[in-house]
Coordinates of C-alpha atoms and ligand atoms in Angstrom, one line a residue:
X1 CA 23.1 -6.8 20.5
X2 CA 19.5 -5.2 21.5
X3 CA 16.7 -5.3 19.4
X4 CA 13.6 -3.0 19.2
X5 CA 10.5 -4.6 20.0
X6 CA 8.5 -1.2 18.7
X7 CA 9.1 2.2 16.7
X8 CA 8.8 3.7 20.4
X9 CA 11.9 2.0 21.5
X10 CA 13.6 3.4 19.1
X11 CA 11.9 6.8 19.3
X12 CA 13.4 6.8 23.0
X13 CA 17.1 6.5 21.5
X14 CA 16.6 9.6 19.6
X15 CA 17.0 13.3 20.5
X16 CA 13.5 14.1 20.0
X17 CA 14.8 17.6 18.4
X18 CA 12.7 16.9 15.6
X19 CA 15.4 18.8 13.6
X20 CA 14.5 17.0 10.3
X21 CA 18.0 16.4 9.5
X22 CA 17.5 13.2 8.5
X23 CA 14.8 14.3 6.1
X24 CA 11.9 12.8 8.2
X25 CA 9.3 15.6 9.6
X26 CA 9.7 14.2 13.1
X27 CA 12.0 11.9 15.0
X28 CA 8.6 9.8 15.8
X29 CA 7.6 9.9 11.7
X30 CA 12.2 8.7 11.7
X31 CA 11.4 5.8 14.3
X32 CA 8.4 4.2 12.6
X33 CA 11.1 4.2 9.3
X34 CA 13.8 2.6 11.1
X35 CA 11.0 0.0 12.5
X36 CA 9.6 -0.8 9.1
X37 CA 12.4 -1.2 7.4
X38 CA 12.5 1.6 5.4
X39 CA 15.7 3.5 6.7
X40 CA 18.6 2.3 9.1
X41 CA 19.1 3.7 12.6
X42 CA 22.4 5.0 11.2
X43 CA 20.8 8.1 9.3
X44 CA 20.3 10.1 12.3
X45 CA 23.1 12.3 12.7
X46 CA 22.4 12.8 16.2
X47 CA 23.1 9.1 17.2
X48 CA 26.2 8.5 18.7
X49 CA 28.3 5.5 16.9
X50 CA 27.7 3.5 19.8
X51 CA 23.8 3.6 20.2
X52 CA 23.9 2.8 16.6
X53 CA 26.2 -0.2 17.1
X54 CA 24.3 -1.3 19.5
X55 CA 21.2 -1.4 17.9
X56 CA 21.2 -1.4 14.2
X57 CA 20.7 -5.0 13.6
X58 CA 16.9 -5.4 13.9
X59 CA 17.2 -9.0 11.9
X60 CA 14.2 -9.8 15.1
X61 CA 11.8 -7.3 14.1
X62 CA 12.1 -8.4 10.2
X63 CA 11.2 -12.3 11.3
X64 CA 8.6 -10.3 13.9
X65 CA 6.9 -8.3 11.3
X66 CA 6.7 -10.7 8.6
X67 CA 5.2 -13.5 10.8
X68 CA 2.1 -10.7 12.2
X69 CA 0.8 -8.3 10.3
X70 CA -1.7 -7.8 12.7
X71 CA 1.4 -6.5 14.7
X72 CA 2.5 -4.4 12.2
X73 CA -0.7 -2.8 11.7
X74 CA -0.6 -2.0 15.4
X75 CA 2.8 -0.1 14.8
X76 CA 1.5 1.6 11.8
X77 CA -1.6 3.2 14.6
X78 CA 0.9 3.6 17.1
X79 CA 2.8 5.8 14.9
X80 CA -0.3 7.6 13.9
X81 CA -0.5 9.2 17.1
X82 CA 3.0 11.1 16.5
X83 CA 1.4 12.8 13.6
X84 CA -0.8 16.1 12.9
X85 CA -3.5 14.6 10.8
X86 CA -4.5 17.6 10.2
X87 CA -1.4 18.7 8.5
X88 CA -1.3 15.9 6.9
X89 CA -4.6 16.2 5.2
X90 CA -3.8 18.4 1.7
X91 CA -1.2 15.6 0.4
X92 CA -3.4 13.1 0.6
X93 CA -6.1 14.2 -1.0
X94 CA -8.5 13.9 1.8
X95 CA -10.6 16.2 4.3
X96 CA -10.1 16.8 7.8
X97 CA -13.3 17.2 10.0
X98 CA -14.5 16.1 13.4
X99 CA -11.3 15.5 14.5
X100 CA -11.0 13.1 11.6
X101 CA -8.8 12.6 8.4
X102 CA -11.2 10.8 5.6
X103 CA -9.6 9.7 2.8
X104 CA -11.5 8.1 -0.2
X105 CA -10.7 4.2 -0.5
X106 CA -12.1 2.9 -3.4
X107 CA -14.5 5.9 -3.6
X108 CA -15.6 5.3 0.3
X109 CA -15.2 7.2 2.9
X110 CA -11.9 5.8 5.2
X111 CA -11.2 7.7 8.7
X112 CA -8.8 8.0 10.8
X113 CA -8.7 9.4 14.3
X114 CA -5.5 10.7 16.5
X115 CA -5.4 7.5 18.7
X116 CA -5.3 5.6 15.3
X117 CA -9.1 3.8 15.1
X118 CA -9.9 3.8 11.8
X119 CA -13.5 3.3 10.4
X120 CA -15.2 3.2 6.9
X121 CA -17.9 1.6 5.1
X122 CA -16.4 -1.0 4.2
X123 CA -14.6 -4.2 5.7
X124 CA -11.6 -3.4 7.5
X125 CA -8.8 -5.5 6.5
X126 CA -5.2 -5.5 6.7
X127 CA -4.7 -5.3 2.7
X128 CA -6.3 -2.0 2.5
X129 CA -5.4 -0.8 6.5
X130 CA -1.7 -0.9 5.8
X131 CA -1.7 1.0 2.8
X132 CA -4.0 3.1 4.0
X133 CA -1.6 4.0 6.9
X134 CA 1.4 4.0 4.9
X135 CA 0.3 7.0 2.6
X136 CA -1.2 9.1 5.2
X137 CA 2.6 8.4 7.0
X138 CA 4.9 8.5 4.5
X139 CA 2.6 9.3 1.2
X140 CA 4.9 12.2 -0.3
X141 CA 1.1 14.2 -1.8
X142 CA 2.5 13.7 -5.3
X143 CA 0.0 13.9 -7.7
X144 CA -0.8 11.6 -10.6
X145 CA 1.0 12.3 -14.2
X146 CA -1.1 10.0 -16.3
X147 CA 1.8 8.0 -17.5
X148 CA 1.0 4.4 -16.4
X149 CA 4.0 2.1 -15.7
X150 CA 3.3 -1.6 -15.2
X151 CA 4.8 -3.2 -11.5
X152 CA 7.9 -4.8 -12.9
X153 CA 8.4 -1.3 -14.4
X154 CA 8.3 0.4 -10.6
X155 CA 11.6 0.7 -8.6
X156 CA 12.6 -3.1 -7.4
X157 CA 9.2 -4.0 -9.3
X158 CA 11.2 -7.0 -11.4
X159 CA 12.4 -8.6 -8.8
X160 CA 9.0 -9.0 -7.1
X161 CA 6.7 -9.2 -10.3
X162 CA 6.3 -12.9 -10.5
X163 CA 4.4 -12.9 -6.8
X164 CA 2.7 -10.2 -7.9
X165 CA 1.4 -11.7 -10.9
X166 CA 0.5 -14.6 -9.6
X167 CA -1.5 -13.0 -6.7
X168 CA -2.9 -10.2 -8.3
X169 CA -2.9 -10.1 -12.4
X170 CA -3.3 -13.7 -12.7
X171 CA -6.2 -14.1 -10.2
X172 CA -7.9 -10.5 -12.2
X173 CA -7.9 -12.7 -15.3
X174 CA -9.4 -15.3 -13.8
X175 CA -12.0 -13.2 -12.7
X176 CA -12.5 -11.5 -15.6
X177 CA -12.5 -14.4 -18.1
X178 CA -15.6 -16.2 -16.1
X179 CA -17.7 -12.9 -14.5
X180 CA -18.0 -10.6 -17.6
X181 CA -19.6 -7.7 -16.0
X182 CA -16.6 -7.5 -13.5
X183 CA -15.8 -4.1 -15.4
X184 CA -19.0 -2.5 -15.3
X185 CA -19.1 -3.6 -11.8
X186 CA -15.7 -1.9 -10.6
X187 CA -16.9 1.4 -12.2
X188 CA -20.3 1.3 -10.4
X189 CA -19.8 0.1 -7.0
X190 CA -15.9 1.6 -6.3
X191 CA -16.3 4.7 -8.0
X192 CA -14.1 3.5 -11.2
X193 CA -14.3 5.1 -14.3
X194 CA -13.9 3.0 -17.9
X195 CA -11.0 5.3 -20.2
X196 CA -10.1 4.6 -23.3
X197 CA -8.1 1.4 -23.8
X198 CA -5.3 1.2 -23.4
X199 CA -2.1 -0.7 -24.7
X200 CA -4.6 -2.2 -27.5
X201 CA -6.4 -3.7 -24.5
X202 CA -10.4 -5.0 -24.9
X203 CA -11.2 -2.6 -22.0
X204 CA -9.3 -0.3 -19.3
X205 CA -10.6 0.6 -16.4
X206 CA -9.1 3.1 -13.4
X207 CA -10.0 2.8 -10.0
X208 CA -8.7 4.8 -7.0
X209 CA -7.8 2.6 -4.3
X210 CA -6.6 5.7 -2.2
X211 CA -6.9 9.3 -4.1
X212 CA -3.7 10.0 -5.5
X213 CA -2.5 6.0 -6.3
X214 CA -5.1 5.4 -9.0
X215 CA -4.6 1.9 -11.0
X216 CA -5.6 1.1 -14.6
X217 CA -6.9 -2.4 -15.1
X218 CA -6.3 -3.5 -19.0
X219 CA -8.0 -6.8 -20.2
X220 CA -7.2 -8.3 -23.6
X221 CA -9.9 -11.0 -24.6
X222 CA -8.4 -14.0 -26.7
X223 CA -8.4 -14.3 -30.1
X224 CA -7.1 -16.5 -32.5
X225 CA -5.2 -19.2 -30.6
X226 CA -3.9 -16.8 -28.1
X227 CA -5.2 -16.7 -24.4
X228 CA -6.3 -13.6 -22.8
X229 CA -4.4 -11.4 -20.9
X230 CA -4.8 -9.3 -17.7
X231 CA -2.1 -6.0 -16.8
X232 CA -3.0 -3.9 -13.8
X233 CA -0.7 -0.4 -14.2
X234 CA 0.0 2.0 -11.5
X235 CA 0.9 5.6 -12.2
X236 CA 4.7 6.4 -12.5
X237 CA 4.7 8.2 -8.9
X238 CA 3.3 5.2 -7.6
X239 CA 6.9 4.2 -6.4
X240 CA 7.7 7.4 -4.7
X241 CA 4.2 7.8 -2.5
X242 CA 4.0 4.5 -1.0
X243 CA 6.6 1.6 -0.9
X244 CA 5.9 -1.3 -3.3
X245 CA 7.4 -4.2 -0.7
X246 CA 8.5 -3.7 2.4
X247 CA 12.3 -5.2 2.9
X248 CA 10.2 -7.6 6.1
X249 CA 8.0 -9.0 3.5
X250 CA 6.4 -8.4 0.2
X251 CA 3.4 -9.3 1.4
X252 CA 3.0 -6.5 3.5
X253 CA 4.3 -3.7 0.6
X254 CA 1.9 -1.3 0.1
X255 CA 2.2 -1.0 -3.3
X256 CA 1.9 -5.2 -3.6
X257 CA -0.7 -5.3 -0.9
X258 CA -3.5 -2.9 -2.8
X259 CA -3.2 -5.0 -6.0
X260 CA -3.4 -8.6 -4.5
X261 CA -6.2 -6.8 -2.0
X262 CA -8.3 -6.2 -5.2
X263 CA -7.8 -9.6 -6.5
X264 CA -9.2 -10.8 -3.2
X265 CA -11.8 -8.3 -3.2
X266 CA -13.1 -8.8 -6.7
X267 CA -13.0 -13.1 -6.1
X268 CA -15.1 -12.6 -3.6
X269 CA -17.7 -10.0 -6.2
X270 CA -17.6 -12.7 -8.6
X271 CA -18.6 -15.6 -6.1
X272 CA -21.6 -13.0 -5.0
X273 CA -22.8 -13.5 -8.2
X274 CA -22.6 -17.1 -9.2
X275 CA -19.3 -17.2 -10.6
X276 CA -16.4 -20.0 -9.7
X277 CA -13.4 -18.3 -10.7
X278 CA -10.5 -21.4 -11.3
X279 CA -8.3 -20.9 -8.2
X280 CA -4.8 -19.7 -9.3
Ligands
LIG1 S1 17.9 13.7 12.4 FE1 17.6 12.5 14.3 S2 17.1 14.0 15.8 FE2 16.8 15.0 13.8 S3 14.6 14.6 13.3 FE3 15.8 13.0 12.4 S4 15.7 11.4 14.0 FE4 15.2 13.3 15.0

């Protein structure tokens, strides 16, 4: 049984018709699927049985993938290159100039160029680079209905909740319990805005972590005997513009890496300012 090192291996198996009959733009934008997990080699109708046979088990990539994200961030940019960015521009909500697609990240300015080097004003790092590459890949432009659904509510969201929870909600609360001004703080410095709470929340708060994937943060403050309590909602398209774990690893989801991202990123806000938030 052979095994695909790369989504170009797999892009030389294919026809290279790009005749979109297996719903993917391009056989390239097809290959990158199969690579990541996302559809099996067998959905090309062009393929005969045998090639199929021959290489549909890609158990090695999974173990590959899940033990170098670097790696897989390297695919994502390789498969970058397949792609008009310039077509792809209007459904991500970005602009296209200098040879450029910028995308808003947390209300900064995130680039990408055709040979895949992307720059911004912020850090660079794999949390926000593979969703980043995921949406302007696969991010189907669909734009934001306002009704919030919470992960576990998000297609395969209950099976992966707990780790998600840990990583992300519970490390938000801990934030947000010790560094009061977190909230102020995420509308100022990433563009956020505070709406109205939500849910009976204390305080809700949405930020844009890429322009049409907004999250709503809701904090409940304790009262009474009972603790308080941190939710972070994504909108109910969420789950059809990016993938919320990829089958290699959770870790590596999109949907999964964006909210443990922000935990990271607001830990490391708090510590700026004096605060020791209790490790989780
Ligand atoms: S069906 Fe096969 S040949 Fe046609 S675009 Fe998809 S991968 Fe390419």
């Amino acid at each position: 049984m052979l095994r695909p090192q790369n989504a170009m291996t797999i892009f030389q198996l294919l026809d290279k018709s790009n005749c979109r009959r297996c719903g993917e733009k391009t056989c390239m934008a097809f290959a990158g699927a199969v690579f990541t997990g996302r559809r099996p080699l067998s959905e090309c109708p062009r393929l005969d049985r045998q090639i199929i046979d021959t290489y549909s088990d890609n158990s090695q990539n999974r173990y590959d993938v899940e033990q170098n994200r670097d790696d897989y961030l390297e695919q994502l940019k390789t498969l970058i290159k397949g792609i008009d960015l310039k077509a792809a521009t209007g459904g991500t909500g970005g602009r296209y100039e200098n040879d450029r697609l910028i995308i808003k990240v947390m209300g900064k300015d995130f680039s990408i160029t055709r040979n895949g080097t992307i720059s911004t004003d912020i850090h660079v790092n794999p949390w926000v680079a593979v969703p980043f590459l995921n949406y302007v890949l696969y991010g189907k432009g669909m734009d934001p209905t306002g009704d919030w659904r919470s992960f576990r509510e998000l297609a395969d969201g209950r099976e992966r909740y707990p780790l998600f929870q840990k990583r992300c909600e519970e490390q938000m609360k801990q934030v947000a319990d010790s560094y009061t001004e977190l909230f102020d703080d995420m509308v100022q410095m990433f563009s956020g805005k505070q709406v109205d709470p939500q849910f009976q929340s204390d305080i809700s708060v949405v930020l844009y972590p890429l322009p049409k994937l907004p999250i709503m943060v809701c904090h409940w403050l304790p009262e009474e005997g009972m603790q308080s309590s941190l939710n972070v909602f994504f909108d109910q398209t969420a789950d059809k513009s990016l993938d919320i774990g990829s089958i290699f690893s959770l870790d590596i989801g999109s949907i999964f890496s964006l909210g443990a991202g922000l935990a990271q990123m607001f830990t490391r806000l708090a510590r700026r300012h004096g605060f020791e938030p209790p490790s989780c």
